[in-house]
Coordinates of C-alpha atoms and ligand atoms in Angstrom, one line a residue:
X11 CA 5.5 -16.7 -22.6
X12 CA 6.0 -13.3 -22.7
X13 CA 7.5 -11.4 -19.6
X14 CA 5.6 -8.7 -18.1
X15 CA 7.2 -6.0 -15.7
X16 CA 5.4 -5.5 -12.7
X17 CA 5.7 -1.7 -11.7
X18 CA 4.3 -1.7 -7.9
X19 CA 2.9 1.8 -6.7
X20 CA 1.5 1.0 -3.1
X21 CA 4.4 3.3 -1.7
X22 CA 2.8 6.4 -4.7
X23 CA -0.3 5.7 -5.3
X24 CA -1.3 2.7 -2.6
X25 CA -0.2 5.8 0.1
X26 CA -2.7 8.3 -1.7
X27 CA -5.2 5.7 0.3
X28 CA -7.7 8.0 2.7
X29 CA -6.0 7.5 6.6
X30 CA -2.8 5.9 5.3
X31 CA 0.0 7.5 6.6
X32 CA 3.5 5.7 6.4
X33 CA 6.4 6.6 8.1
X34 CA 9.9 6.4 7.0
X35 CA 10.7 3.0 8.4
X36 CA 7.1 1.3 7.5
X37 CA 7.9 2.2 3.7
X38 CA 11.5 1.0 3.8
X39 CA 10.6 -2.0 5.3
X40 CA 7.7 -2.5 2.4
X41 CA 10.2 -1.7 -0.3
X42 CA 12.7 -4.4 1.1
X43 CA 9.4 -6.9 1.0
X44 CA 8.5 -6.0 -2.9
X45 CA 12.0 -6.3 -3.5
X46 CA 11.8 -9.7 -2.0
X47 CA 8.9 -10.5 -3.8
X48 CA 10.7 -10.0 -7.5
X49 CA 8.8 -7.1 -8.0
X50 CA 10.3 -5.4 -11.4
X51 CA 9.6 -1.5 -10.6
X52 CA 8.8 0.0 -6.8
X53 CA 7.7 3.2 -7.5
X54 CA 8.4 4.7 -3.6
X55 CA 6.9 8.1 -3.8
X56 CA 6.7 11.7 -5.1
X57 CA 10.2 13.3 -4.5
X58 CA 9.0 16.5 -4.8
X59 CA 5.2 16.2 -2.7
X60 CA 7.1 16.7 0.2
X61 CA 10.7 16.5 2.3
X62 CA 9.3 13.3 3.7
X63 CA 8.7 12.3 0.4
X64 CA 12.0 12.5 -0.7
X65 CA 13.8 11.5 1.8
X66 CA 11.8 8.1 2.2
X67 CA 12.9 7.9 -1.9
X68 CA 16.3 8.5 -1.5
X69 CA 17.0 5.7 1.0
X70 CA 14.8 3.5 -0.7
X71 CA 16.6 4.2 -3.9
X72 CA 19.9 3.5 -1.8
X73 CA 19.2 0.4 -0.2
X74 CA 17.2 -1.7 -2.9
X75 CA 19.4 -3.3 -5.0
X76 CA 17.3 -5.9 -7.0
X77 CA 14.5 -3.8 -8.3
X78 CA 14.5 -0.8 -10.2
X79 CA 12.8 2.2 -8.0
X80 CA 11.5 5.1 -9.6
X81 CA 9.7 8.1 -8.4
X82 CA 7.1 10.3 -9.6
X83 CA 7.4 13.9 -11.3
X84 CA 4.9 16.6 -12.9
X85 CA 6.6 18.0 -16.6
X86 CA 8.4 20.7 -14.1
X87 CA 12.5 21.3 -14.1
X88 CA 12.1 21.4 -10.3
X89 CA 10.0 18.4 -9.9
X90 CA 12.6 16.5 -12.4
X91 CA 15.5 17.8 -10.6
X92 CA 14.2 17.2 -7.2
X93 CA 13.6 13.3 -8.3
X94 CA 17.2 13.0 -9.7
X95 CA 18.8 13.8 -6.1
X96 CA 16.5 11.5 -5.0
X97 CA 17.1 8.8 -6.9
X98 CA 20.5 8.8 -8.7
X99 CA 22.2 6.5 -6.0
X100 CA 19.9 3.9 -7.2
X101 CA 21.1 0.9 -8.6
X102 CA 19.1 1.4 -12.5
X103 CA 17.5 5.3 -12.2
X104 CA 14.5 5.4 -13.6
X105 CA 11.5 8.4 -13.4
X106 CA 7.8 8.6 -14.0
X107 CA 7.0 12.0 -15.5
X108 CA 3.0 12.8 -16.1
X109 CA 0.5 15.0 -17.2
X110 CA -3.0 15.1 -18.0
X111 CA -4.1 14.5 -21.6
X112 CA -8.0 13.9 -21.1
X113 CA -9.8 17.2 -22.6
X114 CA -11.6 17.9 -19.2
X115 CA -7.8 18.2 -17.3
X116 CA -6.1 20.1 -19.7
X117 CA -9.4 23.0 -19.8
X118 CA -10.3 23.0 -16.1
X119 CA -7.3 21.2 -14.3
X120 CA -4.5 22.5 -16.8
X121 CA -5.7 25.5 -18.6
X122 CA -3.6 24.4 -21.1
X123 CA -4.1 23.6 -25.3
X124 CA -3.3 20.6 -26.4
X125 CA -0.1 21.9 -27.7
X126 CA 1.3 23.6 -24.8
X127 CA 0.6 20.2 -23.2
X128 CA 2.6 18.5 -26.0
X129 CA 5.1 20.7 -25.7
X130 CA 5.3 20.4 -22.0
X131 CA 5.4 16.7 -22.0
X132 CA 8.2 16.8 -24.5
X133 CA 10.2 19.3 -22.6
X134 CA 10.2 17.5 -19.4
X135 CA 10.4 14.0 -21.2
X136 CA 14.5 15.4 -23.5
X137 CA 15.2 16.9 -19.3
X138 CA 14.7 13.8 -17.8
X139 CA 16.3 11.4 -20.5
X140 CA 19.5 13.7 -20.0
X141 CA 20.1 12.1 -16.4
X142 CA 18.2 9.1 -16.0
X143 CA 18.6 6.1 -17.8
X144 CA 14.7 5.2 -18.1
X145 CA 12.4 7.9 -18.8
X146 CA 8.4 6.6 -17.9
X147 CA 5.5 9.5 -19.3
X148 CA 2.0 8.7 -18.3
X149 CA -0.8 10.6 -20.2
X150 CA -2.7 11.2 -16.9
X151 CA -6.6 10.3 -17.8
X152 CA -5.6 8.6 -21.0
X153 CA -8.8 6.8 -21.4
X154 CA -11.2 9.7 -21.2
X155 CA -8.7 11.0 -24.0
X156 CA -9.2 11.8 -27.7
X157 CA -7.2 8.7 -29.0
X158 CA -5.5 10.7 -32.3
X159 CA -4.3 13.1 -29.5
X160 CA -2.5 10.3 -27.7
X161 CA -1.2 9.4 -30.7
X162 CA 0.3 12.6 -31.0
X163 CA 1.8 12.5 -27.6
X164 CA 2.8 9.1 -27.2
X165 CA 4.9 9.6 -30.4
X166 CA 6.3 12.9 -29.6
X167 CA 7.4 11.5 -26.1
X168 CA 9.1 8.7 -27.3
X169 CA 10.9 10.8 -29.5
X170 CA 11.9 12.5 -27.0
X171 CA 13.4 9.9 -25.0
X172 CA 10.8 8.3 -23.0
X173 CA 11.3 4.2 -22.8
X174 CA 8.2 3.5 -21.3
X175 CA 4.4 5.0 -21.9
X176 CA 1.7 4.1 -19.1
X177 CA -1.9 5.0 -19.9
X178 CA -3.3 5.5 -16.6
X179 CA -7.6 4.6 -16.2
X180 CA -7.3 7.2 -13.6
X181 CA -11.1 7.2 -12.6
X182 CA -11.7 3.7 -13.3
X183 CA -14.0 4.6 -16.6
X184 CA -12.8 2.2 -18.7
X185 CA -13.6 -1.4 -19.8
X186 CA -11.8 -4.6 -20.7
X187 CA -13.1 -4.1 -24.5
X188 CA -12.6 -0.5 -24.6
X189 CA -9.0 -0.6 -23.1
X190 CA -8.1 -3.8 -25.4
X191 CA -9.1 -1.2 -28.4
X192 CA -7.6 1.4 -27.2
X193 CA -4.0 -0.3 -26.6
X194 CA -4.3 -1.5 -30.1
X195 CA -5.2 1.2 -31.5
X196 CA -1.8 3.0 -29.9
X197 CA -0.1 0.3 -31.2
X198 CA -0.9 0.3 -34.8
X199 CA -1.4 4.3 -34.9
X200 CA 2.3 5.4 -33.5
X201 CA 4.4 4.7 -36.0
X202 CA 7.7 4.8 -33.5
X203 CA 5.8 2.4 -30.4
X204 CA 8.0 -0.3 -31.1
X205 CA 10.8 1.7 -29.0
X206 CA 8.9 1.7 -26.0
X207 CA 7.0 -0.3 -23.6
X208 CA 3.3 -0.1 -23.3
X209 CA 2.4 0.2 -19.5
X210 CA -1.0 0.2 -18.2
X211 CA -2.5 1.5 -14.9
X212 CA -6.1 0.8 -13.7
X213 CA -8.2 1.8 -11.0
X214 CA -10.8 0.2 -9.8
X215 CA -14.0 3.2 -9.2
X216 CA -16.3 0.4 -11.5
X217 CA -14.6 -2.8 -10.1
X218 CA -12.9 -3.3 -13.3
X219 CA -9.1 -2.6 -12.6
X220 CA -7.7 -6.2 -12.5
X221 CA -9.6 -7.2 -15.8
X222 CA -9.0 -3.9 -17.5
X223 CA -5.2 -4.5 -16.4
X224 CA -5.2 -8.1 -17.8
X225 CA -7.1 -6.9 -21.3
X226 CA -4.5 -4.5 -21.8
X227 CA -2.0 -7.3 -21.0
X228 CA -3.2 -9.6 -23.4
X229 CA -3.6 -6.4 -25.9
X230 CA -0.1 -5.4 -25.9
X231 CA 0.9 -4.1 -22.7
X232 CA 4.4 -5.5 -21.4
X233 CA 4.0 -3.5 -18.1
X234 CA 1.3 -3.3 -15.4
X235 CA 1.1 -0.8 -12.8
X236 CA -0.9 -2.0 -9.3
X237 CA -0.6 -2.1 -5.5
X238 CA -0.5 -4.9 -3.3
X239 CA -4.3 -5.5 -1.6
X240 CA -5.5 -3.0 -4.7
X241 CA -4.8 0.0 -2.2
X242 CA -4.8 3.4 -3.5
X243 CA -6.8 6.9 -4.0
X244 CA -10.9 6.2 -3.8
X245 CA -11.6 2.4 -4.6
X246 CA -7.9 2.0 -5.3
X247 CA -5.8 0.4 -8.0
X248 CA -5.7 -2.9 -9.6
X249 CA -5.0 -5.5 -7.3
X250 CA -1.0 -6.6 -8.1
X251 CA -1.6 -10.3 -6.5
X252 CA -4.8 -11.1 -8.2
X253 CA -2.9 -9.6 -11.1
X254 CA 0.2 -12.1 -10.8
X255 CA -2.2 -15.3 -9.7
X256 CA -4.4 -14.6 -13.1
X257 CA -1.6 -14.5 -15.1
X258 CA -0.2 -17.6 -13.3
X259 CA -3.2 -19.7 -13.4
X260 CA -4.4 -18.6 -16.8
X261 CA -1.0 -18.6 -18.7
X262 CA -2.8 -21.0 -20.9
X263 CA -4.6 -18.3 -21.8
X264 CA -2.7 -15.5 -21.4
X265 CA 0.7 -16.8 -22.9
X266 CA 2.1 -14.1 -20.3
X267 CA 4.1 -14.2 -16.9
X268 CA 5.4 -12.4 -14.1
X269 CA 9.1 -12.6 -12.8
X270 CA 7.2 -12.7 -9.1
X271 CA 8.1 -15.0 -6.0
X272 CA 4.1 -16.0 -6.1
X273 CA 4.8 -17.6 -2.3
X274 CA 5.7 -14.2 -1.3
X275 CA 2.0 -13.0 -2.2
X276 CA 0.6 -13.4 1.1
X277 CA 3.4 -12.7 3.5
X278 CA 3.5 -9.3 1.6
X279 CA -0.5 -9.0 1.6
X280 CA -0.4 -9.0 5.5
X281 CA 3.1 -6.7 6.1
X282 CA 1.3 -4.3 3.9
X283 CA -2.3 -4.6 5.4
X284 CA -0.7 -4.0 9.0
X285 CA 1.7 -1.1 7.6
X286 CA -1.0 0.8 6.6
X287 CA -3.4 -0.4 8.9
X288 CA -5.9 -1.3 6.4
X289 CA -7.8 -5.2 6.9
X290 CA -7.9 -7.2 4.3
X291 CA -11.8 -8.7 3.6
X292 CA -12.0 -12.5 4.4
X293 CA -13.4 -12.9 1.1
X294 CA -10.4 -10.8 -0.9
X295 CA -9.5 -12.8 -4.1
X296 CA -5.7 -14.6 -3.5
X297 CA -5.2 -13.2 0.1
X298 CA -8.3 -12.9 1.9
X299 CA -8.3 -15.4 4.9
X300 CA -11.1 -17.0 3.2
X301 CA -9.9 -17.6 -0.2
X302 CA -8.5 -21.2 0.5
X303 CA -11.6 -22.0 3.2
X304 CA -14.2 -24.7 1.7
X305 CA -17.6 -24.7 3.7
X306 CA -20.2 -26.7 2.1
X307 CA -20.3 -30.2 2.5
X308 CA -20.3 -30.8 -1.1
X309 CA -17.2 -28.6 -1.8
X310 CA -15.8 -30.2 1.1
X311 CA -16.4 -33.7 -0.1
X312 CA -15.3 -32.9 -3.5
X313 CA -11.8 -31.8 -2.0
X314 CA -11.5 -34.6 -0.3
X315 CA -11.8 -36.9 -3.0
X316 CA -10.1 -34.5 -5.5
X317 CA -8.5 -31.0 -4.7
X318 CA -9.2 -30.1 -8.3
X319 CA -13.3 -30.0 -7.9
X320 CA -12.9 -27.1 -6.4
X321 CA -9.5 -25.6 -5.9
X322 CA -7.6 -23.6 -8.6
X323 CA -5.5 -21.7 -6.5
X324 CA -3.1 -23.8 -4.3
X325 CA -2.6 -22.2 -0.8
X326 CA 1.1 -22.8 -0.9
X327 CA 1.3 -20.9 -4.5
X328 CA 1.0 -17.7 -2.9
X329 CA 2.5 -18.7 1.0
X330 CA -0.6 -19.1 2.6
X331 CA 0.5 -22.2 4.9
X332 CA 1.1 -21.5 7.7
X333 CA 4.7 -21.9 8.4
X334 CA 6.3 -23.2 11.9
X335 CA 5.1 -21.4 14.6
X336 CA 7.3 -20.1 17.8
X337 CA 6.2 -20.6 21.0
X338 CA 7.0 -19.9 24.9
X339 CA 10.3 -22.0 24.9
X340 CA 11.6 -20.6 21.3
X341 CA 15.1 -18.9 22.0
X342 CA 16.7 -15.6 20.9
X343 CA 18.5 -17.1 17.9
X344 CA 15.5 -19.1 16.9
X345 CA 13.2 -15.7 16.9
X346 CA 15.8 -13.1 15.4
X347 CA 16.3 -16.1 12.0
X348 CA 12.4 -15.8 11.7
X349 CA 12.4 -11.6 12.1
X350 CA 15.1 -11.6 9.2
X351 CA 12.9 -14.5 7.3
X352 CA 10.5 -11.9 7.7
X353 CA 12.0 -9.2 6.1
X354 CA 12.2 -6.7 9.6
X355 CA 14.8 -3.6 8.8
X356 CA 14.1 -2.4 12.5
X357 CA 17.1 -1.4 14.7
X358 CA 18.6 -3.3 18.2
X359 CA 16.4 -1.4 20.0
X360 CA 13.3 -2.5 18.3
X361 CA 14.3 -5.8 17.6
X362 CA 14.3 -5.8 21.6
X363 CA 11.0 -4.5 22.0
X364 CA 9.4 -6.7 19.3
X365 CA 11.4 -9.9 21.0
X366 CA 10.0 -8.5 24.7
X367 CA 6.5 -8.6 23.3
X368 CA 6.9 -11.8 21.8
X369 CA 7.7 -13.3 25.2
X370 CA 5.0 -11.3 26.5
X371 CA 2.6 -13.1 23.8
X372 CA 3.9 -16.3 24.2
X373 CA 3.2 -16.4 27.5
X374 CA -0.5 -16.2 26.7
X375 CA -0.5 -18.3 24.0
X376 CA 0.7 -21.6 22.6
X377 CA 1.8 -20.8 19.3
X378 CA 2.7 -17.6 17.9
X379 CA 2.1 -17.7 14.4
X380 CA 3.8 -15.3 11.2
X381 CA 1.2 -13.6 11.4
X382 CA 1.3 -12.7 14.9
X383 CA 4.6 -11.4 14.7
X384 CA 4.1 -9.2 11.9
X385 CA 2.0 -7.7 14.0
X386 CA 4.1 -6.8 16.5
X387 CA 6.9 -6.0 13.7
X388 CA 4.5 -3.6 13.2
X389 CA 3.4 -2.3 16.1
X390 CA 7.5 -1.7 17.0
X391 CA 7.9 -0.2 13.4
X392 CA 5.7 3.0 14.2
X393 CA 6.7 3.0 17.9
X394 CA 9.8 4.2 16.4
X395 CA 8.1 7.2 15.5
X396 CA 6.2 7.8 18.5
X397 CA 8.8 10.7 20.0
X398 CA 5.9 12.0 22.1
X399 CA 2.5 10.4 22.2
X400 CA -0.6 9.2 24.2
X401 CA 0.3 6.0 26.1
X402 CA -2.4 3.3 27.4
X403 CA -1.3 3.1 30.9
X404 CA -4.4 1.3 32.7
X405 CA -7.8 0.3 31.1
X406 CA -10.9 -0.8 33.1
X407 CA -14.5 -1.5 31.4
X408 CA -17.6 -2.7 33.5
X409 CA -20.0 -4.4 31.6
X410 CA -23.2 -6.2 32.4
X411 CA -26.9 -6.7 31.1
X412 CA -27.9 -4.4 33.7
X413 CA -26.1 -1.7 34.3
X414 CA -24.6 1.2 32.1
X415 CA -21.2 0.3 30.4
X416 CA -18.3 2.5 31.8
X417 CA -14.7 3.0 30.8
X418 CA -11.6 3.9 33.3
X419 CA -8.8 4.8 31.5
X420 CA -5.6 5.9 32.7
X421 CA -3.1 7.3 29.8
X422 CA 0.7 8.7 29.9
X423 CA 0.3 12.5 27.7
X424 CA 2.6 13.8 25.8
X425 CA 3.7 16.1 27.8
X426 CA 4.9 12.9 30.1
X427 CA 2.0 13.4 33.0
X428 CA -0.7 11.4 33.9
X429 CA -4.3 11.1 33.1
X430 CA -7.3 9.0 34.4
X431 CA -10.7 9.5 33.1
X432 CA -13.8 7.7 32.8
X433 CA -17.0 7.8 30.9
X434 CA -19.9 5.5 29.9
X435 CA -21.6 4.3 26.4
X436 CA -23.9 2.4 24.9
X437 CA -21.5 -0.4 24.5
X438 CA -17.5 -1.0 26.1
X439 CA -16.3 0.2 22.9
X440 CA -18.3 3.4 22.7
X441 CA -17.6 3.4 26.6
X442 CA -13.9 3.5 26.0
X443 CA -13.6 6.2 23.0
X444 CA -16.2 8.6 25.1
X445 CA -13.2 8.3 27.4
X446 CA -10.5 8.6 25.3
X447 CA -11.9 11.8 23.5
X448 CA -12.2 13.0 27.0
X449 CA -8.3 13.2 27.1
X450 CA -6.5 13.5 23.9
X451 CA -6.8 17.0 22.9
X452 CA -8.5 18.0 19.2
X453 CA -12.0 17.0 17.8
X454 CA -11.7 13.7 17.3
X455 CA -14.5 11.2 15.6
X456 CA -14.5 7.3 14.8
X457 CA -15.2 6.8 11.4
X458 CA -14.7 3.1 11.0
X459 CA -14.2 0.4 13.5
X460 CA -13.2 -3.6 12.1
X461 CA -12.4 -6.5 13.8
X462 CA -10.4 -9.6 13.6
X463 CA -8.4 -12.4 15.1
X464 CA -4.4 -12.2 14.0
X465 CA -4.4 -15.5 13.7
X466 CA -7.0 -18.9 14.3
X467 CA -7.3 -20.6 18.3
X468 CA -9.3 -19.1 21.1
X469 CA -6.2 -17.8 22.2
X470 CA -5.9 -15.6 19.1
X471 CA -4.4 -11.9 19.2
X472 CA -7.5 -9.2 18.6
X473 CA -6.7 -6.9 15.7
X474 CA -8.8 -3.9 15.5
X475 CA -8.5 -1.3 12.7
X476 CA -10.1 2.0 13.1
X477 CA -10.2 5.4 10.9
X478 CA -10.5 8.1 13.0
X479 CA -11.5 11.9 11.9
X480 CA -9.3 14.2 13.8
X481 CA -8.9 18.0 13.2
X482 CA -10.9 17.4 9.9
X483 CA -8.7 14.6 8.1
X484 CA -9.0 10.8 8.3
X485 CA -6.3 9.0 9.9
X486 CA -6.2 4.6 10.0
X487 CA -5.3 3.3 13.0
X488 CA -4.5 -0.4 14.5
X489 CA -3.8 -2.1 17.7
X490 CA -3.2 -6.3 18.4
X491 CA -3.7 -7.4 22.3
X492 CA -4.8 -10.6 23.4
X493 CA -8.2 -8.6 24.4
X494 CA -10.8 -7.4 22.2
X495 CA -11.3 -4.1 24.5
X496 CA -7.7 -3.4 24.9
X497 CA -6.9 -4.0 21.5
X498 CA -9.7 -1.3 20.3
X499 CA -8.2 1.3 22.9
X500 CA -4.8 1.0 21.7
X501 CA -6.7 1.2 17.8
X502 CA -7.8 4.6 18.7
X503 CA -5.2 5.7 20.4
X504 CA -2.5 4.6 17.4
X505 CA -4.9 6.7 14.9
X506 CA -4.6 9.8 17.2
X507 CA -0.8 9.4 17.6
X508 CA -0.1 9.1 14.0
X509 CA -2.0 12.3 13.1
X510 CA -0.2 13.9 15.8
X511 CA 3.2 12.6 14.9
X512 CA 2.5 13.2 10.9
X513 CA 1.6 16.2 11.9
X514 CA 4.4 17.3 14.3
X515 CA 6.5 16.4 11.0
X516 CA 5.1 18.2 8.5
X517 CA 5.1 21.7 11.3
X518 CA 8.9 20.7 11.5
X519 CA 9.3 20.9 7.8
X520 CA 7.7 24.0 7.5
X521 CA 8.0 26.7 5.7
X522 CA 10.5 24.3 3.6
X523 CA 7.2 23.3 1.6
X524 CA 3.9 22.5 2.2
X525 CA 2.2 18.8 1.2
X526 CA 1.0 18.6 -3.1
X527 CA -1.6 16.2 -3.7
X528 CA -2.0 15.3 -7.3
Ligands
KIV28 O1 -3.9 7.3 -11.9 C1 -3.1 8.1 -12.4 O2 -3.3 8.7 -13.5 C2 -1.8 8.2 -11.8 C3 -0.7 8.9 -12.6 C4 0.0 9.8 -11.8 C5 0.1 7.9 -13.3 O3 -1.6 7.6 -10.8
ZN29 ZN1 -3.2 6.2 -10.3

């Protein structure tokens, strides 16, 4: 079996995801989980995109000590130099340098010839390899690239130190045949490849970025780049657990293997999905709450008499059991072992105010699930943040068949006085966000509005994930209650405090830099 490195990007390339906004403490708290999970590579950010960046980076790079973390750096001395302080405390430093190699980036993007960008790449490949010991260059659009070119620059940057080479799909052109000939072709046409790692890195524009990912595996590739739920810019990246399970379940076929903890796939599927407040689709390959449910009769049937008519995919291979639940008469010690089974990072005071709503919870219902309580890990991670913010103070909806829904809301501002406002709609919902636009100040618009139940019972927790346009950018949102209404208020109202809180930041920071986006 051969090994292959997993190189996770949901904290680079997962957080270039429309509305996703993660804190400081949200992306720790994910790094500690892929850690956990046996992922090979976290890359945590883009030192140089912005102070936030780097700092989030740094104390990654500081506190992960069983994965290699690496961060991400255009062919620039600054960029390069910025990533070292960054990432030198780390336990293995390692950096991702890139640029664009497909003709249309280096005319339009660029304005660059192909030998200045050779040149470039070979500059800032012999800078890096002077301070880190593991130099990655991607060739940014490598697939919509002339191949000789690559070639040229693949075996130029490996001469120049670089350990690894990633050939990014970047617009999710590419397909399983194409990329198998095109990692071939790299491999028999640079004469020096055998000093370096292939690496490949898919997205997923034509839904092809798990099977492009496991062509290039099979042709060659001993690194794959992904995100966990296949987050990331437009349609996102390749999916890193249907990544792992194909490799797992098909190692027949693909003679190939992950170091992952596979029964860490789902624990980190939902940490990550309520982090970045993005559901995951009941019908989501490995993860989605569907992909162990059997509903015909004949399926069901079959399973009963043999699991293997119609189950490849245990649910305990990837953690989907459900594991022992608390409940109302569960003690301190008993909830603080599960938080640090689960991974939280949070402070005292946090771990108070996740315990406090866990009480809360378990006083309206019987069991209180892993699920439920990452929920409320999460909701305490970002309250962290949350130095001044719009607080849901009171919430009243009338509803009936025949008269017009209204909303009563009551909100603490940020400024620390009180508001109460009410306004009508179509539906409660619509009711409650004609209200809350009433009071939270900007333009503000709801984009998308999703649904679900934390966890199963009739006493489930309501999770509602929203994207919300405010000042002209889109910004996720998410709020758990045991009610459907309340848990859409506080939805809205999360979105509108993480734009204002992201943005508070970013003012703070200023003029230091302002925000790239690659
Ligand atoms: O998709 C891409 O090309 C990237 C590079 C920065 C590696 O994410
Ligand atoms: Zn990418």
């Amino acid at each position: 079996m051969r090994k292959i490195n997993v190189f996770d990007t949901t904290l680079r390339d997962g957080e270039q995801t429309p509305g996703v906004n993660l804190n400081f403490e949200e992306k720790l708290e994910i790094a500690k989980q892929l850690e956990r999970l046996g992922v090979d590579i976290i890359e945590a950010g883009f030192p140089a995109s912005s102070p936030g960046d780097f700092e989030s980076v740094k104390a990654i790079a500081d506190a992960v000590q069983e994965s290699s973390v690496t961060g991400l750096a255009r062919c620039t001395a600054k960029d390069i130099e910025t990533a070292w302080k960054a990432l030198k405390g780390s336990v293995e430093p390692r950096i991702h340098v890139f640029l664009a190699t497909s003709p249309v980036h280096m005319d339009y993007k660029l304005k660059l010839s192909p030998d200045q960008v050779v040149e470039s790449a070979v500059e800032a490949v012999k800078l890096a390899a002077k301070k880190f010991t593991h130099v990655q260059f991607s060739a940014e659009d490598a697939n919509r690239s002339d191949w000789a070119f690559l070639a040229r620059i693949i075996e130029a940057t490996i001469d120049a130190g670089a350990s690894v080479i990633n050939l990014p799909d970047t617009v999710g052109f590419t397909t399983p045949e194409e990329i198998t000939r095109l990692f071939k072709y790299v491999r028999n046409n640079v004469p020096n490849i055998d000093q370096a790692i292939l690496s490949t890195h898919n997205h997923d524009d034509l839904g092809m970025g798990v099977a492009n990912s496991l062509a290039a595996i099979e042709a060659g590739a001993g690194q794959v780049e992904c995100t966990v739920n296949g987050i990331g810019e437009r349609a996102g990246n390749a999916s890193l657990e249907e990544i792992a399970v194909a490799l797992e379940i098909r190692s027949d076929y693909y003679k190939a293997k992950t170091g992952l903890k596979l029964n860490e796939l789902k624990r980190t599927s939902s940490l990550v999905s309520r982090l970045t407040n993005m559901s995951v689709p009941g019908n989501k390959a490995v993860v989605g709450a569907n992909a162990f449910a059997h509903e015909s009769g004949i399926h069901q049937d079959g399973m009963l008499k043999n699991k293997e008519t119609y189950e490849i995919i245990t649910p305990e291979l990837v953690g989907a059991t459900s594991s022992s639940p608390l409940g109302k008469h569960s003690g301190r010690h008993a909830f603080k072992t599960k938080l640090a089974e689960l991974g939280f990072t949070g402070s005292q005071e946090q771990l108070q105010s996740v315990f406090t709503a866990f009480k809360d919870l378990a006083d309206k219902k019987k069991e209180v699930t892993e699920d439920d309580l990452f929920a409320l890990m999460a909701d305490a991670t970002f309250e962290a943040d949350e130095v001044a913010s719009y607080e849901l103070t009171g919430l009243q909806v009338n509803y009936g068949t025949m008269n017009i829904p209204t909303a009563t809301i009551t909100i603490n501002l940020p400024t620390g006085e009180q508001l109460q406002e009410a306004a009508t709609g179509s539906g409660s919902v619509e009711a409650i966000y004609n209200t809350v636009e009433r009071i939270v100040e900007g333009s503000c618009a709801l984009k998308d509005y999703r649904i679900q139940s934390v966890s199963g019972g009739r006493d489930a927790l309501a999770e509602v994930f929203v994207k919300v346009e405010i000042e002209g950018s889109e910004q996720a949102g998410r709020g758990t209650a045991p009610d459907v209404l309340e848990a859409s208020a506080k939805a809205y109202l999360n979105a509108v405090n993480r734009y204002y809180s992201r943005s508070r930041y970013l003012q703070a920071q200023q003029p230091i830099k302002k925000e790239v986006n690659i």
